[in-house]
CSV table of C-alpha atoms in Angstrom, one decimal:
chain,number,residue,atom,x,y,z
A,1,UNK,CA,-0.1,0.0,0.0
A,2,UNK,CA,1.4,3.4,-1.0
A,3,UNK,CA,2.5,5.6,1.9
A,4,UNK,CA,4.2,8.9,2.5
A,5,UNK,CA,7.7,7.4,2.1
A,6,UNK,CA,6.8,6.4,-1.5
A,7,UNK,CA,5.6,10.0,-2.2
A,8,UNK,CA,8.8,11.4,-0.8
A,9,UNK,CA,11.0,9.0,-2.8
A,10,UNK,CA,9.2,9.8,-6.1
A,11,UNK,CA,9.3,13.6,-5.5
A,12,UNK,CA,12.9,13.5,-4.4
A,13,UNK,CA,12.3,15.2,-1.1
A,14,UNK,CA,12.3,14.2,2.6
A,15,UNK,CA,9.3,12.7,4.4
A,16,UNK,CA,9.0,15.8,6.5
A,17,UNK,CA,8.8,18.0,3.4
A,18,UNK,CA,5.9,15.9,2.2
A,19,UNK,CA,4.2,16.3,5.7
A,20,UNK,CA,4.8,20.0,5.7
A,21,UNK,CA,3.3,20.4,2.2
A,22,UNK,CA,0.2,18.6,3.1
A,23,UNK,CA,-0.3,20.2,6.5
A,24,UNK,CA,0.7,23.8,5.4
A,25,UNK,CA,2.6,24.1,8.7
A,26,UNK,CA,5.8,25.3,7.0
A,27,UNK,CA,6.2,27.2,3.7
A,28,UNK,CA,7.2,25.0,0.7
A,29,UNK,CA,8.3,26.4,-2.7
A,30,UNK,CA,5.8,26.1,-5.5
A,31,UNK,CA,8.1,23.9,-7.5
A,32,UNK,CA,8.6,21.5,-4.6
A,33,UNK,CA,4.9,21.5,-3.8
A,34,UNK,CA,3.9,20.7,-7.4
A,35,UNK,CA,6.3,17.8,-7.4
A,36,UNK,CA,4.8,16.4,-4.3
A,37,UNK,CA,1.3,16.8,-5.6
A,38,UNK,CA,2.2,15.2,-8.8
A,39,UNK,CA,3.9,12.3,-7.0
A,40,UNK,CA,0.9,11.9,-4.7
A,41,UNK,CA,-1.5,11.8,-7.7
A,42,UNK,CA,0.7,9.4,-9.7
A,43,UNK,CA,0.9,7.0,-6.7
A,44,UNK,CA,-2.8,7.5,-5.8
A,45,UNK,CA,-1.7,8.4,-2.3
A,46,UNK,CA,-4.6,9.4,0.0
A,47,UNK,CA,-7.6,9.4,-2.2
A,48,UNK,CA,-9.1,12.6,-0.6
A,49,UNK,CA,-8.8,16.3,-1.2
A,50,UNK,CA,-5.2,17.0,0.1
A,51,UNK,CA,-3.5,17.2,-3.3
A,52,UNK,CA,-6.4,19.2,-4.7
A,53,UNK,CA,-6.2,21.7,-1.9
A,54,UNK,CA,-2.5,22.2,-2.4
A,55,UNK,CA,-2.9,22.8,-6.0
A,56,UNK,CA,-5.9,25.1,-5.4
A,57,UNK,CA,-8.3,23.0,-7.4
A,58,UNK,CA,-11.9,22.3,-6.7
A,59,UNK,CA,-12.6,19.8,-3.9
A,60,UNK,CA,-16.1,19.1,-5.3
A,61,UNK,CA,-17.4,19.3,-1.7
A,62,UNK,CA,-20.3,21.6,-0.7
A,63,UNK,CA,-20.9,22.3,3.0
A,64,UNK,CA,-24.5,22.1,4.2
A,65,UNK,CA,-24.9,24.3,7.3
A,66,UNK,CA,-27.8,23.0,9.3
A,67,UNK,CA,-27.6,24.0,13.0
A,68,UNK,CA,-29.5,21.8,15.4
A,69,UNK,CA,-31.7,23.8,17.7
A,70,UNK,CA,-34.1,22.8,20.4
A,71,UNK,CA,-37.0,23.5,18.1
A,72,UNK,CA,-35.5,21.7,15.0
A,73,UNK,CA,-37.8,19.2,13.3
A,74,UNK,CA,-35.5,16.2,12.6
A,75,UNK,CA,-38.1,14.7,10.2
A,76,UNK,CA,-38.2,18.0,8.2
A,77,UNK,CA,-34.4,18.2,8.2
A,78,UNK,CA,-33.9,14.7,7.0
A,79,UNK,CA,-36.0,15.4,3.9
A,80,UNK,CA,-33.9,18.4,3.0
A,81,UNK,CA,-30.7,16.5,3.7
A,82,UNK,CA,-31.6,13.7,1.2
A,83,UNK,CA,-32.8,16.2,-1.5
A,84,UNK,CA,-29.6,18.2,-1.1
A,85,UNK,CA,-27.5,15.0,-1.3
A,86,UNK,CA,-29.3,13.9,-4.5
A,87,UNK,CA,-28.9,17.5,-6.0
A,88,UNK,CA,-25.2,17.4,-5.2
A,89,UNK,CA,-24.6,13.9,-6.7
A,90,UNK,CA,-26.4,15.0,-9.9
A,91,UNK,CA,-23.6,17.6,-10.2
A,92,UNK,CA,-20.9,15.1,-9.1
A,93,UNK,CA,-20.4,16.9,-5.7
A,94,UNK,CA,-20.4,15.6,-2.2
A,95,UNK,CA,-21.9,17.1,0.9
A,96,UNK,CA,-20.2,18.0,4.2
A,97,UNK,CA,-22.8,18.4,6.9
A,98,UNK,CA,-22.2,21.2,9.5
A,99,UNK,CA,-24.5,20.9,12.5
A,100,UNK,CA,-22.8,23.6,14.5
A,101,UNK,CA,-22.8,27.5,14.4
A,102,UNK,CA,-20.9,30.2,12.5
A,103,UNK,CA,-17.3,29.2,13.5
A,104,UNK,CA,-17.7,25.8,11.7
A,105,UNK,CA,-18.3,27.6,8.4
A,106,UNK,CA,-15.1,29.7,8.9
A,107,UNK,CA,-13.1,26.6,9.9
A,108,UNK,CA,-13.9,24.6,6.8
A,109,UNK,CA,-13.7,27.7,4.5
A,110,UNK,CA,-10.2,28.5,5.9
A,111,UNK,CA,-9.2,24.9,5.4
A,112,UNK,CA,-10.0,25.1,1.7
A,113,UNK,CA,-11.9,21.7,2.0
A,114,UNK,CA,-15.1,23.0,0.4
A,115,UNK,CA,-16.1,24.9,-2.8
A,116,UNK,CA,-19.2,26.5,-1.4
A,117,UNK,CA,-21.8,26.6,1.4
A,118,UNK,CA,-25.7,26.2,1.5
A,119,UNK,CA,-27.5,27.3,4.5
A,120,UNK,CA,-30.6,25.6,6.0
A,121,UNK,CA,-33.0,26.8,8.8
A,122,UNK,CA,-32.3,30.4,8.0
A,123,UNK,CA,-33.4,33.1,10.4
A,124,UNK,CA,-34.5,36.7,9.4
A,125,UNK,CA,-31.3,38.2,10.8
A,126,UNK,CA,-28.9,35.2,10.3
A,127,UNK,CA,-25.3,35.7,11.4
A,128,UNK,CA,-24.3,33.1,8.8
A,129,UNK,CA,-25.6,35.3,6.1
A,130,UNK,CA,-23.7,38.3,7.4
A,131,UNK,CA,-20.6,36.1,7.5
A,132,UNK,CA,-21.0,35.4,3.7
A,133,UNK,CA,-19.8,39.0,3.1
A,134,UNK,CA,-16.3,37.9,4.1
A,135,UNK,CA,-16.1,34.3,3.0
A,136,UNK,CA,-13.9,33.5,-0.1
A,137,UNK,CA,-16.5,31.2,-1.6
A,138,UNK,CA,-20.2,31.2,-2.7
A,139,UNK,CA,-23.1,30.9,-0.3
A,140,UNK,CA,-26.7,29.9,-1.0
A,141,UNK,CA,-29.6,30.1,1.4
A,142,UNK,CA,-32.6,28.0,1.5
A,143,UNK,CA,-34.8,30.5,3.3
A,144,UNK,CA,-35.0,34.3,2.6
A,145,UNK,CA,-33.1,36.4,5.1
A,146,UNK,CA,-33.8,40.2,5.5
A,147,UNK,CA,-30.4,40.9,4.1
A,148,UNK,CA,-29.9,38.8,1.0
A,149,UNK,CA,-27.2,40.8,-0.8
A,150,UNK,CA,-24.2,38.4,-0.1
A,151,UNK,CA,-26.1,35.2,-0.9
A,152,UNK,CA,-28.4,33.5,-3.4
A,153,UNK,CA,-31.7,32.9,-1.6
A,154,UNK,CA,-34.5,30.5,-2.5
A,155,UNK,CA,-37.7,29.4,-0.7
A,156,UNK,CA,-41.4,29.0,-1.0
A,157,UNK,CA,-43.2,32.3,-1.2
A,158,UNK,CA,-44.8,32.1,2.2
A,159,UNK,CA,-46.3,35.6,2.0
A,160,UNK,CA,-48.3,34.4,-1.1
A,161,UNK,CA,-49.1,31.1,0.8
A,162,UNK,CA,-50.7,33.4,3.6
A,163,UNK,CA,-52.8,35.2,0.9
A,164,UNK,CA,-53.9,31.8,-0.5
A,165,UNK,CA,-54.9,30.6,2.9
A,166,UNK,CA,-57.1,33.6,3.7
A,167,UNK,CA,-58.6,33.7,0.2
A,168,UNK,CA,-59.7,30.1,0.7
A,169,UNK,CA,-61.1,30.9,4.1
A,170,UNK,CA,-63.2,33.8,2.6
A,171,UNK,CA,-64.4,31.5,-0.2
A,172,UNK,CA,-65.8,29.0,2.3
A,173,UNK,CA,-67.0,31.6,4.8
A,174,UNK,CA,-64.7,30.7,7.7
A,175,UNK,CA,-64.7,33.5,10.3
A,176,UNK,CA,-62.8,32.2,13.3
A,177,UNK,CA,-59.7,30.2,12.6
A,178,UNK,CA,-57.4,28.5,15.1
A,179,UNK,CA,-53.7,28.8,13.9
A,180,UNK,CA,-51.5,26.1,15.4
A,181,UNK,CA,-47.9,27.2,14.9
A,182,UNK,CA,-44.4,25.7,15.5
A,183,UNK,CA,-42.6,25.6,18.7
A,184,UNK,CA,-42.3,29.0,20.6
A,185,UNK,CA,-38.4,28.8,20.2
A,186,UNK,CA,-38.7,29.0,16.5
A,187,UNK,CA,-40.6,32.3,16.6
A,188,UNK,CA,-38.2,33.6,19.3
A,189,UNK,CA,-35.4,32.8,16.8
A,190,UNK,CA,-37.3,34.4,14.0
A,191,UNK,CA,-37.2,31.4,11.7
A,192,UNK,CA,-37.9,33.1,8.4
A,193,UNK,CA,-40.5,31.0,6.8
A,194,UNK,CA,-42.7,30.9,10.0
A,195,UNK,CA,-42.4,34.6,10.4
A,196,UNK,CA,-43.3,35.4,6.8
A,197,UNK,CA,-46.3,33.0,6.8
A,198,UNK,CA,-47.7,34.1,10.1
A,199,UNK,CA,-47.4,37.8,9.3
A,200,UNK,CA,-49.2,37.3,6.0
A,201,UNK,CA,-52.0,35.2,7.5
A,202,UNK,CA,-52.6,37.8,10.3
A,203,UNK,CA,-52.4,40.8,8.0
A,204,UNK,CA,-54.8,39.4,5.4
A,205,UNK,CA,-57.2,38.0,8.0
A,206,UNK,CA,-57.4,41.4,9.6
A,207,UNK,CA,-58.3,43.0,6.1
A,208,UNK,CA,-60.9,40.4,5.5
A,209,UNK,CA,-62.5,40.6,9.0
A,210,UNK,CA,-61.4,37.1,10.0
A,211,UNK,CA,-60.4,36.3,13.5
A,212,UNK,CA,-57.2,34.3,14.0
A,213,UNK,CA,-56.5,32.6,17.3
A,214,UNK,CA,-52.8,31.9,17.2
A,215,UNK,CA,-51.3,29.2,19.4
A,216,UNK,CA,-47.6,27.8,19.2
A,217,UNK,CA,-47.3,24.1,19.8
A,218,UNK,CA,-44.6,23.1,22.1
A,219,UNK,CA,-43.6,19.6,23.2
A,220,UNK,CA,-45.1,17.2,24.1
A,221,UNK,CA,-47.3,17.9,21.0
A,222,UNK,CA,-50.1,15.5,21.7
A,223,UNK,CA,-50.7,16.9,25.2
A,224,UNK,CA,-50.4,20.5,24.0
A,225,UNK,CA,-52.8,20.0,21.2
A,226,UNK,CA,-55.3,18.3,23.6
A,227,UNK,CA,-55.0,21.3,26.0
A,228,UNK,CA,-55.5,23.9,23.2
A,229,UNK,CA,-58.5,22.2,21.8
A,230,UNK,CA,-60.0,21.8,25.2
A,231,UNK,CA,-59.6,25.5,25.9
A,232,UNK,CA,-60.7,26.7,22.5
A,233,UNK,CA,-63.7,24.4,22.2
A,234,UNK,CA,-64.9,25.2,25.7
A,235,UNK,CA,-64.6,28.9,25.6
A,236,UNK,CA,-64.8,29.9,22.0
A,237,UNK,CA,-66.0,28.6,18.6
A,238,UNK,CA,-63.9,28.0,15.5
A,239,UNK,CA,-64.7,27.2,11.8
A,240,UNK,CA,-61.2,26.0,10.8
A,241,UNK,CA,-57.7,25.1,11.8
A,242,UNK,CA,-54.5,26.0,10.1
A,243,UNK,CA,-51.3,24.0,10.9
A,244,UNK,CA,-47.8,25.6,10.3
A,245,UNK,CA,-45.3,23.6,12.3
A,246,UNK,CA,-43.9,20.1,12.3
A,247,UNK,CA,-45.6,17.8,9.8
A,248,UNK,CA,-45.9,15.2,12.5
A,249,UNK,CA,-48.5,17.5,14.2
A,250,UNK,CA,-51.2,16.8,11.6
A,251,UNK,CA,-52.1,13.2,12.5
A,252,UNK,CA,-52.1,14.1,16.2
A,253,UNK,CA,-54.6,16.8,15.5
A,254,UNK,CA,-56.8,14.6,13.3
A,255,UNK,CA,-56.8,11.9,16.1
A,256,UNK,CA,-57.8,14.6,18.6
A,257,UNK,CA,-60.6,15.9,16.6
A,258,UNK,CA,-62.0,12.4,15.8
A,259,UNK,CA,-62.0,11.6,19.6
A,260,UNK,CA,-64.2,14.6,20.1
A,261,UNK,CA,-66.5,13.3,17.3
A,262,UNK,CA,-65.7,16.3,15.2
A,263,UNK,CA,-65.8,15.7,11.4
A,264,UNK,CA,-63.4,17.2,8.9
A,265,UNK,CA,-64.4,19.5,7.1
A,266,UNK,CA,-68.1,19.3,8.1
A,267,UNK,CA,-67.5,20.4,11.8
A,268,UNK,CA,-64.1,22.0,11.4
A,269,UNK,CA,-61.9,22.5,8.4
A,270,UNK,CA,-58.2,21.7,8.4
A,271,UNK,CA,-55.3,23.0,6.3
A,272,UNK,CA,-51.6,22.1,6.7
A,273,UNK,CA,-48.9,24.6,5.5
A,274,UNK,CA,-45.3,23.7,5.3
A,275,UNK,CA,-45.7,20.0,5.4
A,276,UNK,CA,-44.4,17.7,2.6
A,277,UNK,CA,-47.3,16.8,0.3
A,278,UNK,CA,-47.8,13.4,1.9
A,279,UNK,CA,-50.9,14.0,4.0
A,280,UNK,CA,-53.1,12.2,1.5
A,281,UNK,CA,-53.3,9.0,3.6
A,282,UNK,CA,-54.5,8.2,7.1
A,283,UNK,CA,-57.9,8.6,8.6
A,284,UNK,CA,-58.4,12.0,7.0
A,285,UNK,CA,-56.9,13.3,3.8
A,286,UNK,CA,-55.8,16.9,4.5
A,287,UNK,CA,-55.4,19.9,2.2
A,288,UNK,CA,-51.8,21.2,2.0
A,289,UNK,CA,-49.6,24.0,0.9
A,290,UNK,CA,-46.4,21.9,1.0
A,291,UNK,CA,-42.8,22.9,1.1
A,292,UNK,CA,-40.8,22.2,-2.0
A,293,UNK,CA,-37.5,20.7,-0.7
A,294,UNK,CA,-36.7,19.2,-4.1
A,295,UNK,CA,-36.9,22.4,-6.1
A,296,UNK,CA,-35.2,24.5,-3.3
A,297,UNK,CA,-32.3,22.1,-3.1
A,298,UNK,CA,-31.9,21.8,-6.8
A,299,UNK,CA,-31.9,25.6,-7.4
A,300,UNK,CA,-29.5,26.3,-4.4
A,301,UNK,CA,-27.1,23.7,-5.8
A,302,UNK,CA,-27.3,25.1,-9.3
A,303,UNK,CA,-26.5,28.7,-8.0
A,304,UNK,CA,-23.4,27.3,-6.1
A,305,UNK,CA,-22.1,25.3,-9.0
A,306,UNK,CA,-22.7,28.2,-11.5
A,307,UNK,CA,-20.7,30.5,-9.3
A,308,UNK,CA,-17.8,27.9,-9.1
A,309,UNK,CA,-17.9,27.9,-12.9
A,310,UNK,CA,-17.5,31.6,-13.0
A,311,UNK,CA,-21.1,32.8,-13.2
A,312,UNK,CA,-21.7,35.2,-10.3
A,313,UNK,CA,-25.1,36.6,-11.5
A,314,UNK,CA,-27.0,34.5,-8.9
A,315,UNK,CA,-25.5,36.3,-5.9
A,316,UNK,CA,-28.0,38.7,-4.3
A,317,UNK,CA,-30.9,37.1,-6.1
A,318,UNK,CA,-34.0,36.1,-4.3
A,319,UNK,CA,-35.9,33.2,-5.8
A,320,UNK,CA,-39.5,32.7,-4.7
A,321,UNK,CA,-41.1,29.3,-5.5
A,322,UNK,CA,-44.8,29.5,-6.2
A,323,UNK,CA,-46.9,27.7,-3.6
A,324,UNK,CA,-49.1,24.9,-4.8
A,325,UNK,CA,-52.5,24.1,-3.2
A,326,UNK,CA,-53.2,20.5,-2.8
A,327,UNK,CA,-57.0,20.2,-2.5
A,328,UNK,CA,-58.3,17.1,-0.8
A,329,UNK,CA,-61.5,18.5,0.5
A,330,UNK,CA,-60.5,19.3,4.1
A,331,UNK,CA,-60.5,23.1,4.0
């Protein structure tokens, strides 16, 4: 098996010189470095990115920054992870998952192990977006930050989704709607898609004279949903329920309604927004305005690879995906 001694022998240098060349701990002349790189490639030494980094070539690795928070939906994240991986493989790239905060992006960027960064779970004022101004590589954001100048941003148009929701409510005459949101921490962190959708729903409902009863849903979800419904149904009346949190909340809500002998949509209408288009099975088929992880990941990866190829026109662009309404008769 080829080792560092073989590389040193072929390049005509000492083992320590090869080590310094790969680690970057001591300066090595360009001529010597090129000989070492060529020897490593000829001998197929370390089939990783070391020689490519030395030469300044592409590593064909994209970092996916996806910090894990207390309110993170692991089911939702996993869908985006797989869609991003598929988008990367179609472009012959690999994905490096970063689950920490800003310093992780700086560390891998400084190491020159990546060609670009894609951000998930973007907040309205996200420090990772601000960091993009000083990074020496392209950054794409799945989520629309308030300052989008240093990045390419793509996401579902949640403002339009809010309009669609209220227009539908007006069409069916709903006057009092329970809005079950995500966990409180997500709103405290100003998770962008939640903020955009809630703001749009509340603004448009007010203009149409519709009352919205907003309740975030914290853990344990089943118990919280029971408590919220007990309170609302005892002290108030509602025509409909909007879900805009974890996709796992939908079956819990349906089960809770059926236990109360409430029919969907005859007694109460239900719409899920921000789920994944898969609520067409189970006890009740639900209307959805789903996320579009496949398209979002595809466009983010395209923007990054275009930049790597020299096309910088995507940077600063905001790309809104048009929401699709899946009508299954529940709202």
